[in-house]
XYZ file of N, CA and C in Angstrom:
828
model
N -18.086 25.648 3.088
C -17.177 24.563 3.460
C -17.564 24.039 4.843
N -17.694 22.733 4.954
C -18.167 22.105 6.200
C -17.182 22.322 7.348
N -17.709 22.713 8.519
C -16.896 22.862 9.723
C -16.841 21.539 10.461
N -15.621 21.018 10.683
C -15.509 19.716 11.347
C -14.974 19.819 12.774
N -14.593 21.047 13.211
C -14.116 21.229 14.589
C -14.179 22.708 14.936
N -14.589 22.998 16.170
C -14.604 24.376 16.662
C -13.823 24.437 17.966
N -13.063 25.493 18.149
C -12.294 25.641 19.375
C -11.512 26.924 19.337
N -10.349 26.925 19.963
C -9.517 28.127 19.964
C -8.043 27.748 20.008
N -7.227 28.600 19.393
C -5.780 28.460 19.387
C -5.203 29.626 20.185
N -4.219 29.351 21.010
C -3.616 30.440 21.779
C -2.099 30.375 21.693
N -1.476 31.555 21.684
C -0.025 31.639 21.837
C 0.246 32.835 22.742
N 0.920 32.555 23.860
C 1.077 33.582 24.879
C -0.281 33.915 25.466
N -0.620 35.201 25.491
C -1.916 35.646 26.015
C -2.929 35.889 24.907
N -2.543 35.593 23.668
C -3.443 35.803 22.529
C -4.292 34.551 22.318
N -5.605 34.720 22.279
C -6.541 33.605 22.083
C -7.323 33.834 20.797
N -7.348 32.825 19.928
C -8.006 32.960 18.623
C -9.099 31.901 18.480
N -10.376 32.267 18.539
C -11.434 31.293 18.266
C -11.416 30.923 16.785
N -11.340 29.628 16.505
C -11.211 29.203 15.111
C -12.133 28.019 14.796
N -12.275 27.762 13.504
C -12.996 26.591 12.994
C -12.071 25.858 12.034
N -12.161 24.540 12.025
C -11.347 23.730 11.116
C -12.204 23.206 9.971
N -11.620 23.199 8.774
C -12.285 22.663 7.586
C -11.297 21.746 6.869
N -11.746 20.589 6.441
C -10.856 19.661 5.741
C -10.320 20.305 4.470
N -9.010 20.311 4.301
C -8.380 21.014 3.178
C -8.253 20.153 1.927
N -8.282 18.839 2.084
C -8.114 17.955 0.933
C -9.307 17.017 0.820
N -9.456 16.400 -0.322
C -10.540 15.436 -0.522
C -10.043 14.257 -1.345
N -10.620 13.106 -1.051
C -10.257 11.878 -1.748
C -11.129 11.757 -2.992
N -10.514 11.777 -4.169
C -11.273 11.702 -5.416
C -11.144 10.345 -6.090
N -10.747 9.330 -5.332
C -10.679 7.984 -5.898
C -12.067 7.547 -6.362
N -12.120 6.805 -7.456
C -13.374 6.267 -7.958
C -13.775 5.085 -7.074
N -14.922 5.179 -6.439
C -15.388 4.118 -5.548
C -16.101 3.036 -6.363
N -15.567 1.836 -6.348
C -16.174 0.716 -7.070
C -16.902 -0.194 -6.092
N -18.124 -0.571 -6.420
C -18.905 -1.471 -5.591
C -18.616 -2.916 -5.979
N -18.846 -3.843 -5.064
C -18.695 -5.266 -5.356
C -20.083 -5.875 -5.527
N -20.252 -6.599 -6.631
C -21.542 -7.211 -6.953
C -21.397 -8.725 -7.043
N -22.522 -9.401 -6.872
C -22.569 -10.845 -7.078
C -22.583 -11.096 -8.583
N -21.605 -11.835 -9.084
C -21.489 -12.045 -10.521
C -22.720 -12.713 -11.120
N -23.420 -13.492 -10.299
C -24.572 -14.254 -10.795
C -25.766 -13.358 -11.102
N -26.075 -12.416 -10.188
C -27.287 -11.601 -10.359
C -27.009 -10.103 -10.325
N -25.728 -9.720 -10.143
C -25.304 -8.317 -10.125
C -25.940 -7.510 -8.998
N -26.264 -8.158 -7.911
C -26.778 -7.452 -6.735
C -25.612 -7.090 -5.822
N -25.674 -5.923 -5.130
C -24.584 -5.530 -4.229
C -24.378 -6.538 -3.099
N -23.112 -6.729 -2.719
C -22.756 -7.647 -1.636
C -22.915 -6.931 -0.298
N -23.557 -7.578 0.664
C -23.719 -7.011 1.997
C -22.628 -7.544 2.915
N -22.135 -6.673 3.798
C -21.141 -7.080 4.778
C -21.751 -6.903 6.166
N -21.944 -8.015 6.842
C -22.609 -7.978 8.133
C -21.621 -8.271 9.257
N -21.871 -7.684 10.427
C -21.047 -7.932 11.604
C -21.605 -9.139 12.333
N -20.805 -10.200 12.360
C -21.243 -11.468 12.938
C -20.301 -11.858 14.064
N -20.857 -12.284 15.183
C -20.050 -12.725 16.323
C -19.287 -13.984 15.948
N -18.000 -14.027 16.314
C -17.158 -15.162 15.942
C -17.510 -16.428 16.715
N -18.222 -16.301 17.834
C -18.593 -17.462 18.643
C -20.067 -17.812 18.449
N -20.930 -16.809 18.650
C -22.375 -17.065 18.547
C -22.817 -17.279 17.105
N -22.008 -16.757 16.149
C -22.339 -16.845 14.721
C -23.700 -16.237 14.425
N -23.993 -15.135 15.109
C -25.228 -14.411 14.848
C -24.891 -12.950 14.557
N -25.741 -12.277 13.775
C -25.497 -10.884 13.435
C -25.625 -10.010 14.684
N -24.690 -9.079 14.848
C -24.656 -8.233 16.038
C -25.148 -6.834 15.685
N -26.078 -6.312 16.463
C -26.619 -4.970 16.241
C -25.649 -3.925 16.801
N -25.676 -2.691 16.274
C -24.757 -1.642 16.750
C -24.840 -1.412 18.246
N -26.037 -1.481 18.825
C -26.190 -1.228 20.267
C -25.603 -2.350 21.125
N -25.280 -3.477 20.506
C -24.707 -4.603 21.258
C -23.180 -4.681 21.121
N -22.576 -3.643 20.540
C -21.133 -3.639 20.321
C -20.458 -2.730 21.344
N -19.400 -3.214 21.960
C -18.615 -2.414 22.913
C -17.169 -2.366 22.437
N -16.428 -1.358 22.898
C -15.022 -1.226 22.525
C -14.145 -1.811 23.628
N -13.026 -2.377 23.225
C -12.135 -3.010 24.197
C -10.705 -2.960 23.692
N -9.773 -3.086 24.617
C -8.349 -3.112 24.287
C -7.806 -4.508 24.574
N -7.187 -5.126 23.576
C -6.626 -6.470 23.743
C -5.199 -6.335 24.281
N -5.047 -6.465 25.619
C -3.748 -6.266 26.241
C -2.841 -7.484 26.111
N -3.426 -8.639 25.865
C -2.662 -9.833 25.527
C -3.583 -10.719 24.693
N -3.024 -11.704 24.016
C -3.799 -12.509 23.082
C -5.019 -13.136 23.759
N -6.226 -12.749 23.299
C -7.455 -13.336 23.808
C -7.970 -12.732 25.098
N -7.288 -11.703 25.645
C -7.743 -11.064 26.883
C -7.945 -9.576 26.629
N -9.112 -9.068 27.063
C -9.507 -7.700 26.739
C -9.874 -6.903 27.986
N -9.697 -5.589 27.871
C -10.229 -4.652 28.859
C -11.349 -3.888 28.157
N -12.593 -4.052 28.617
C -13.741 -3.394 28.001
C -13.789 -1.940 28.459
N -13.936 -1.028 27.507
C -13.994 0.402 27.794
C -15.423 0.893 27.621
N -15.959 1.498 28.661
C -17.340 1.971 28.645
C -17.466 3.198 27.738
N -18.527 3.234 26.937
C -18.731 4.343 26.010
C -18.872 5.679 26.734
N -19.516 5.671 27.895
C -19.693 6.911 28.660
C -18.344 7.455 29.128
N -17.461 6.570 29.584
C -16.136 7.002 30.032
C -15.327 7.575 28.875
N -15.416 6.932 27.700
C -14.685 7.416 26.535
C -15.203 8.781 26.086
N -16.521 8.949 26.118
C -17.126 10.218 25.716
C -16.734 11.336 26.675
N -16.726 11.042 27.982
C -16.341 12.029 28.990
C -14.883 12.444 28.798
N -14.029 11.468 28.549
C -12.611 11.740 28.347
C -12.395 12.594 27.100
N -13.142 12.286 26.049
C -13.019 13.047 24.805
C -13.437 14.495 25.011
N -14.566 14.721 25.691
C -15.066 16.078 25.898
C -14.133 16.889 26.783
N -13.568 16.248 27.822
C -12.660 16.958 28.730
C -11.452 17.509 27.975
N -10.984 16.765 26.977
C -9.800 17.196 26.234
C -10.151 18.137 25.090
N -11.287 17.913 24.431
C -11.655 18.755 23.307
C -12.027 20.164 23.743
N -12.526 20.305 24.973
C -12.947 21.617 25.446
C -11.763 22.503 25.829
N -10.575 21.913 25.910
C -9.397 22.714 26.233
C -8.961 23.534 25.019
N -8.429 24.746 25.282
C -7.891 25.558 24.203
C -6.613 24.908 23.686
N -6.406 24.978 22.383
C -5.200 24.417 21.779
C -4.089 25.460 21.885
N -3.030 25.137 22.591
C -1.953 26.088 22.816
C -0.761 25.771 21.926
N -0.253 26.798 21.252
C 0.974 26.640 20.480
C 2.128 26.562 21.473
N 2.826 25.440 21.465
C 3.851 25.211 22.481
C 5.249 25.600 22.009
N 5.466 25.638 20.690
C 6.782 26.004 20.158
C 6.617 26.635 18.785
N 7.637 27.411 18.387
C 7.736 27.919 17.019
C 9.048 27.418 16.441
N 8.985 26.844 15.226
C 10.182 26.271 14.609
C 10.228 26.635 13.125
N 11.379 26.382 12.504
C 11.516 26.556 11.063
C 10.881 25.360 10.348
N 10.127 25.631 9.281
C 9.432 24.575 8.553
C 10.397 23.529 8.008
N 11.568 23.958 7.541
C 12.509 23.013 6.941
C 13.100 22.036 7.949
N 12.884 22.275 9.238
C 13.380 21.346 10.257
C 12.476 20.116 10.409
N 11.283 20.159 9.810
C 10.334 19.042 9.923
C 10.355 18.243 8.627
N 10.774 16.995 8.707
C 10.814 16.145 7.518
C 9.382 15.823 7.073
N 9.112 15.819 5.753
C 7.763 15.536 5.247
C 7.182 14.199 5.702
N 8.022 13.251 6.137
C 7.503 11.950 6.568
C 6.579 12.084 7.772
N 6.705 13.181 8.518
C 5.880 13.378 9.704
C 4.468 13.865 9.370
N 4.247 14.435 8.205
C 2.971 15.064 7.900
C 1.866 14.035 7.636
N 0.666 14.376 8.099
C -0.471 13.453 7.974
C -1.604 14.076 7.158
N -2.421 14.966 7.776
C -3.572 15.557 7.086
C -3.562 17.069 7.223
N -4.254 17.731 6.289
C -4.283 19.195 6.265
C -5.696 19.711 6.521
N -5.777 20.793 7.303
C -7.060 21.432 7.611
C -6.912 22.946 7.463
N -7.888 23.568 6.784
C -7.921 25.023 6.749
C -8.474 25.537 8.068
N -7.948 26.686 8.513
C -8.429 27.314 9.731
C -9.070 28.651 9.372
N -10.284 28.857 9.866
C -10.949 30.139 9.659
C -11.269 30.745 11.016
N -11.288 32.082 11.118
C -11.596 32.700 12.415
C -13.068 32.518 12.772
N -13.317 32.184 14.026
C -14.686 32.096 14.535
C -15.114 33.500 14.954
N -16.276 33.615 15.552
C -16.824 34.918 15.924
C -15.842 35.719 16.778
N -15.527 36.918 16.330
C -14.651 37.811 17.079
C -13.184 37.490 16.991
N -12.797 36.530 16.136
C -11.394 36.125 16.090
C -10.617 36.650 14.908
N -11.229 37.552 14.130
C -10.595 38.022 12.908
C -9.270 38.740 13.127
N -9.207 39.661 14.092
C -8.000 40.443 14.311
C -6.852 39.576 14.827
N -7.135 38.716 15.807
C -6.094 37.832 16.344
C -5.621 36.846 15.277
N -6.541 36.404 14.414
C -6.201 35.514 13.301
C -5.198 36.203 12.368
N -5.492 37.464 12.034
C -4.597 38.226 11.154
C -3.239 38.445 11.804
N -3.251 38.668 13.120
C -1.999 38.892 13.842
C -1.090 37.669 13.768
N -1.635 36.479 14.025
C -0.830 35.258 13.965
C -0.347 35.003 12.548
N -1.202 35.205 11.569
C -0.812 34.990 10.168
C 0.351 35.894 9.776
N 0.254 37.168 10.137
C 1.305 38.124 9.787
C 2.608 37.799 10.515
N 2.507 37.414 11.794
C 3.698 37.094 12.580
C 4.422 35.877 12.008
N 3.668 34.872 11.568
C 4.280 33.681 10.976
C 4.960 34.019 9.653
N 4.334 34.891 8.862
C 4.922 35.289 7.588
C 6.216 36.074 7.788
N 6.213 36.963 8.755
C 7.387 37.810 8.983
C 8.567 37.003 9.537
N 8.274 36.057 10.423
C 9.361 35.278 11.043
C 9.735 34.053 10.228
N 8.894 33.698 9.225
C 9.088 32.502 8.405
C 9.208 31.250 9.281
N 8.316 31.194 10.270
C 8.271 30.044 11.163
C 6.870 29.457 11.193
N 6.759 28.267 11.800
C 5.458 27.613 11.964
C 5.259 27.308 13.443
N 3.998 27.218 13.853
C 3.705 26.913 15.245
C 3.467 25.431 15.446
N 3.914 24.892 16.579
C 3.662 23.501 16.944
C 2.642 23.481 18.067
N 1.578 22.690 17.898
C 0.509 22.658 18.898
C -0.011 21.235 19.059
N -0.818 21.015 20.096
C -1.506 19.742 20.311
C -3.012 19.982 20.239
N -3.726 19.038 19.629
C -5.166 19.170 19.470
C -5.804 17.789 19.505
N -7.034 17.704 20.042
C -7.793 16.445 20.040
C -8.751 16.461 18.853
N -8.567 15.536 17.915
C -9.462 15.392 16.758
C -9.921 13.949 16.684
N -11.247 13.761 16.686
C -11.842 12.421 16.609
C -11.234 11.485 17.652
N -11.251 11.938 18.900
C -10.842 11.140 20.055
C -9.361 10.763 20.036
N -8.554 11.496 19.275
C -7.120 11.218 19.244
C -6.344 12.515 19.400
N -5.374 12.501 20.319
C -4.535 13.681 20.479
C -3.520 13.734 19.345
N -3.494 14.874 18.657
C -2.621 15.031 17.502
C -1.600 16.130 17.765
N -0.397 15.921 17.260
C 0.589 16.984 17.201
C 0.351 17.687 15.868
N 0.394 19.027 15.868
C 0.026 19.750 14.654
C 0.967 20.913 14.390
N 1.089 21.230 13.106
C 1.852 22.392 12.652
C 0.857 23.425 12.139
N 1.019 24.675 12.560
C 0.174 25.768 12.076
C 1.041 26.666 11.208
N 0.640 26.834 9.951
C 1.444 27.605 9.011
C 0.521 28.418 8.105
N 1.118 29.210 7.230
C 0.351 30.046 6.302
C 0.415 29.429 4.909
N -0.763 29.320 4.268
C -0.847 28.812 2.894
C -1.828 29.704 2.132
N -1.326 30.429 1.141
C -2.146 31.318 0.313
C -3.037 32.227 1.173
N -2.425 32.906 2.112
C -3.092 33.883 2.978
C -4.092 33.263 3.958
N -4.053 31.955 4.098
C -4.946 31.248 5.027
C -4.109 30.422 5.993
N -4.509 30.410 7.251
C -3.830 29.558 8.219
C -4.227 28.113 7.985
N -3.241 27.235 7.978
C -3.468 25.811 7.768
C -2.910 25.046 8.956
N -3.673 24.047 9.404
C -3.182 23.147 10.441
C -2.856 21.808 9.805
N -1.610 21.389 9.955
C -1.168 20.094 9.433
C -0.956 19.159 10.621
N -1.741 18.097 10.723
C -1.481 17.127 11.790
C -0.233 16.334 11.406
N 0.614 16.069 12.387
C 1.843 15.333 12.126
C 1.967 14.172 13.106
N 2.724 13.166 12.691
C 2.903 11.972 13.516
C 3.860 12.268 14.677
N 3.644 11.561 15.775
C 4.608 11.594 16.868
C 5.834 10.772 16.444
N 6.991 11.064 17.034
C 8.210 10.338 16.636
C 8.087 8.823 16.754
N 7.366 8.327 17.792
C 7.260 6.873 17.948
C 6.302 6.243 16.942
N 5.619 7.072 16.136
C 4.732 6.555 15.092
C 5.453 6.420 13.751
N 6.637 6.964 13.665
C 7.429 6.872 12.428
C 8.446 5.749 12.592
N 8.364 4.757 11.758
C 9.274 3.623 11.843
C 10.700 4.016 11.482
N 11.638 3.317 12.072
C 13.050 3.624 11.842
C 13.468 3.237 10.425
N 14.121 4.183 9.742
C 14.618 3.896 8.391
C 15.701 2.834 8.421
N 16.358 2.679 9.580
C 17.404 1.671 9.704
C 16.883 0.250 9.660
N 15.557 0.084 9.832
C 14.960 -1.251 9.797
C 14.585 -1.694 8.385
N 14.743 -0.801 7.406
C 14.385 -1.151 6.030
C 15.422 -2.118 5.479
N 14.995 -3.307 5.011
C 15.965 -4.315 4.549
C 16.530 -3.997 3.168
N 17.760 -4.447 2.955
C 18.360 -4.370 1.625
C 18.915 -3.025 1.221
N 18.960 -2.038 2.115
C 19.488 -0.721 1.744
C 21.024 -0.766 1.761
N 21.686 -0.436 0.650
C 23.163 -0.489 0.616
C 23.765 0.549 1.562
N 24.785 0.151 2.283
C 25.402 1.041 3.265
C 26.376 2.018 2.624
N 26.946 1.663 1.459
C 27.909 2.520 0.785
C 27.476 2.781 -0.644
N 27.913 3.938 -1.178
C 27.607 4.293 -2.565
C 28.701 3.750 -3.480
N 28.423 2.661 -4.153
C 29.402 2.054 -5.062
C 29.091 2.466 -6.494
N 29.343 3.735 -6.792
C 29.099 4.250 -8.141
C 30.370 4.947 -8.624
N 30.524 4.961 -9.943
C 31.683 5.637 -10.525
C 31.362 7.117 -10.729
N 32.416 7.917 -10.907
C 32.222 9.351 -11.111
C 31.453 9.615 -12.401
N 31.706 8.811 -13.437
C 31.008 8.990 -14.709
C 29.507 8.736 -14.545
N 29.166 7.681 -13.803
C 27.754 7.374 -13.554
C 27.076 8.497 -12.781
N 27.770 9.029 -11.786
C 27.220 10.106 -10.966
C 27.027 11.374 -11.790
N 28.029 11.721 -12.613
C 27.930 12.920 -13.448
C 26.770 12.814 -14.430
N 26.566 11.611 -14.989
C 25.465 11.397 -15.934
C 24.116 11.549 -15.228
N 24.006 11.001 -14.022
C 22.758 11.101 -13.254
C 22.452 12.551 -12.896
N 23.489 13.307 -12.496
C 23.300 14.719 -12.156
C 22.872 15.516 -13.384
N 23.470 15.209 -14.553
C 23.100 15.878 -15.803
C 21.642 15.633 -16.139
N 21.196 14.389 -15.956
C 19.802 14.033 -16.230
C 18.855 14.792 -15.293
N 19.231 14.868 -14.014
C 18.403 15.598 -13.043
C 18.324 17.076 -13.418
N 19.450 17.668 -13.840
C 19.464 19.075 -14.247
C 18.546 19.315 -15.438
N 18.543 18.380 -16.393
C 17.706 18.530 -17.585
C 16.222 18.423 -17.258
N 15.880 17.651 -16.228
C 14.472 17.458 -15.852
C 14.009 18.417 -14.747
N 14.878 19.292 -14.299
C 14.534 20.225 -13.223
C 13.668 21.357 -13.756
N 12.581 21.668 -13.041
C 11.678 22.755 -13.429
C 11.012 23.318 -12.182
N 10.213 24.361 -12.349
C 9.449 24.920 -11.246
C 8.260 24.011 -10.958
N 7.913 23.924 -9.670
C 6.771 23.075 -9.293
C 5.464 23.756 -9.666
N 4.740 23.148 -10.600
C 3.424 23.647 -11.022
C 2.423 22.512 -10.837
N 1.729 22.474 -9.683
C 0.851 21.339 -9.390
C -0.266 21.128 -10.414
N -0.652 22.210 -11.136
C -1.762 22.084 -12.085
C -1.434 21.166 -13.264
N -0.155 20.967 -13.548
C 0.196 20.165 -14.726
C 0.237 18.667 -14.426
N 0.024 18.304 -13.162
C 0.025 16.883 -12.796
C -1.402 16.402 -12.601
N -1.747 15.308 -13.250
C -3.099 14.753 -13.151
C -3.038 13.268 -12.838
N -4.141 12.773 -12.310
C -4.264 11.341 -12.023
C -4.714 10.655 -13.311
N -3.762 10.135 -14.072
C -4.073 9.555 -15.378
C -4.918 8.295 -15.253
N -4.671 7.506 -14.207
C -5.470 6.282 -14.033
C -6.929 6.632 -13.763
N -7.162 7.619 -12.882
C -8.541 7.988 -12.554
C -9.251 8.535 -13.784
N -8.543 9.349 -14.581
C -9.123 9.910 -15.804
C -9.515 8.802 -16.776
N -8.622 7.829 -16.951
C -8.902 6.715 -17.866
C -10.067 5.871 -17.349
N -10.151 5.691 -16.022
C -11.233 4.897 -15.452
C -12.580 5.587 -15.652
N -12.628 6.917 -15.473
C -13.863 7.675 -15.703
C -14.285 7.560 -17.168
N -13.322 7.659 -18.085
C -13.630 7.531 -19.513
C -14.176 6.144 -19.839
N -13.588 5.106 -19.226
C -14.058 3.736 -19.455
C -15.487 3.560 -18.951
N -15.772 4.114 -17.756
C -17.119 4.015 -17.193
C -18.130 4.735 -18.077
N -17.773 5.944 -18.544
C -18.674 6.706 -19.424
C -18.910 5.982 -20.739
N -17.848 5.366 -21.277
C -17.966 4.640 -22.538
C -18.917 3.462 -22.398
N -18.788 2.722 -21.294
C -19.669 1.570 -21.085
C -21.105 2.017 -20.810
N -21.240 3.142 -20.098
C -22.584 3.618 -19.774
C -23.316 4.102 -21.022
N -22.636 4.877 -21.872
C -23.270 5.382 -23.094
C -23.470 4.277 -24.111
N -22.623 3.229 -24.026
C -22.775 2.107 -24.941
C -23.755 1.071 -24.429
N -24.463 1.424 -23.363
C -25.490 0.557 -22.767
C -24.925 -0.747 -22.225
N -23.632 -0.738 -21.883
C -23.045 -1.926 -21.262
C -23.235 -1.849 -19.749
N -24.473 -1.770 -19.345
C -24.783 -1.655 -17.924
C -25.565 -2.872 -17.458
N -25.571 -3.077 -16.174
C -26.298 -4.209 -15.603
C -27.253 -3.689 -14.535
N -28.324 -4.407 -14.344
C -29.305 -4.069 -13.308
C -29.397 -5.232 -12.346
N -29.262 -4.974 -11.057
C -29.332 -6.072 -10.086
C -30.665 -6.790 -10.136
N -30.591 -8.110 -9.994
C -31.829 -8.880 -9.893
C -32.475 -8.581 -8.550
N -33.802 -8.534 -8.538
C -34.517 -8.249 -7.294
C -35.434 -9.409 -6.957
N -35.714 -9.546 -5.679
C -36.644 -10.576 -5.252
C -38.035 -10.225 -5.731
N -38.696 -11.192 -6.303
C -40.042 -10.951 -6.804
C -41.006 -10.931 -5.627
N -41.545 -9.742 -5.364
C -42.451 -9.587 -4.220
C -43.833 -10.110 -4.583
N -44.363 -10.928 -3.725
C -45.715 -11.452 -3.955
C -46.722 -10.358 -3.692
N -47.796 -10.344 -4.495
C -48.816 -9.311 -4.314
C -49.578 -9.564 -3.025
N -50.210 -8.504 -2.514
C -50.965 -8.614 -1.269
C -52.129 -9.577 -1.404
N -52.721 -9.579 -2.625
C -53.871 -10.464 -2.829
C -53.455 -11.911 -2.691
N -52.318 -12.243 -3.347
C -51.843 -13.622 -3.278
C -51.496 -13.997 -1.845
N -50.804 -13.085 -1.166
C -50.430 -13.355 0.214
C -51.670 -13.555 1.087
N -52.662 -12.690 0.888
C -53.880 -12.766 1.695
C -54.628 -14.059 1.427
N -54.746 -14.419 0.164
C -55.452 -15.648 -0.176
C -54.722 -16.866 0.377
N -53.385 -16.839 0.277
C -52.613 -17.964 0.795
C -52.781 -18.085 2.302
N -52.773 -16.919 2.984
C -52.945 -16.937 4.431
C -54.333 -17.423 4.820
N -55.346 -16.988 4.081
C -56.721 -17.423 4.380
C -56.873 -18.920 4.166
N -56.311 -19.407 3.049
C -56.430 -20.820 2.753
C -55.720 -21.662 3.794
N -54.515 -21.162 4.225
C -53.770 -21.888 5.253
C -54.550 -21.912 6.559
N -55.216 -20.801 6.869
C -56.013 -20.741 8.094
C -57.189 -21.700 8.033
N -57.805 -21.752 6.871
C -58.945 -22.664 6.707
C -58.494 -24.104 6.858
N -57.355 -24.409 6.192
C -56.849 -25.781 6.267
C -56.486 -26.163 7.691
N -55.973 -25.185 8.443
C -55.546 -25.465 9.812
C -56.740 -25.698 10.737
N -57.805 -24.956 10.494
C -58.978 -25.068 11.388
C -59.979 -26.100 10.915
N -59.768 -26.646 9.751
C -60.707 -27.636 9.225
C -60.659 -28.890 10.102
N -61.824 -29.359 10.605
C -61.825 -30.557 11.463
C -61.343 -31.775 10.697
N -60.558 -32.557 11.431
C -60.043 -33.769 10.801
C -61.183 -34.764 10.625
N -61.190 -35.426 9.485
C -62.227 -36.426 9.221
C -62.020 -37.635 10.122
N -63.106 -37.984 10.853
C -63.033 -39.178 11.705
C -63.054 -40.413 10.831
N -62.416 -41.435 11.309
C -62.387 -42.684 10.543
C -63.810 -43.221 10.395
N -64.182 -43.591 9.205
C -65.546 -44.075 8.942
C -65.797 -45.357 9.724
N -66.930 -45.436 10.519
C -67.226 -46.634 11.320
C -67.516 -47.820 10.411
N -67.056 -48.970 10.869
C -67.316 -50.176 10.073
C -68.805 -50.508 10.110
N -69.339 -50.923 8.975
C -70.764 -51.315 8.921
C -70.952 -52.679 9.564
N -71.925 -52.697 10.472
C -72.239 -53.982 11.119
C -72.924 -54.907 10.129
N -72.542 -56.138 10.240
C -73.144 -57.128 9.317
C -74.627 -57.292 9.650
N -75.462 -57.294 8.636
C -76.928 -57.422 8.854
C -77.242 -58.800 9.426
N -78.141 -58.890 10.445
C -78.485 -60.204 11.056
C -79.163 -61.098 10.033
N -78.771 -62.343 10.127
C -79.377 -63.300 9.179
C -80.817 -63.582 9.575
N -81.723 -63.579 8.626
C -83.166 -63.844 8.877
C -83.473 -65.253 8.380
N -84.058 -66.009 9.322
C -84.433 -67.393 8.921
C -85.625 -67.338 7.995
N -85.487 -68.088 6.919
C -86.604 -68.152 5.976
C -87.671 -69.096 6.552
N -88.876 -68.644 6.433
C -89.992 -69.502 6.911
C -90.163 -70.658 5.916
N -90.489 -71.772 6.517
C -90.707 -72.961 5.690
C -91.965 -72.763 4.878
């Protein structure tokens, strides 16, 4: 499993060298966009909005737009220095809380944590302590140049780090339009709804849930592929080297060929008097 971050987690005087591994993966079917005319892939180029010319990666800088049309340019060296200064710090667990106190709306991404060299015993200690107290740790960590608030918990005997949103990143539910302020339902309607929920209640078994759309899309792709309903992008016909060379030679000859001077007019022959 690929390691995407190395560092250490500490709580109190206990320091645990750890590695992070992405716990989930995106299995969406990636569809390419083609030109309908020739079925060649579409290219997306970075073009300057003023110069209207393609911009190379080395000519791109990052900036913050503090007001419309006005920017503060941030130097790449300064950003890199700032990132390293924060990433090199040990990640400290700042609080321990009950998991049920954190609403799922705060959760973002999941990462497995494995012990780094010499961290096995401390790793086991934190895992056991979390299991016994039925609590999770709250910590801060820098991932991909962003400071994240994170929850450290136990999942199937493995420590997991869940990055969570800061409170100011979660929009207020009170701003959602059209939400009724009062429950205008009858007792009969409520009893029927509760009965329906009771009938559909079961144990959570994640294995029985599948992405039906993705499955159907894979089947459609396989059906078209086996049925030879495939397309091949048109390619530019490359001229052979011989043709190119001959064309270049001929052009060179034509270019160096001296221009024909205008033909001089013939002088009229002098009239000769006939002898008597």
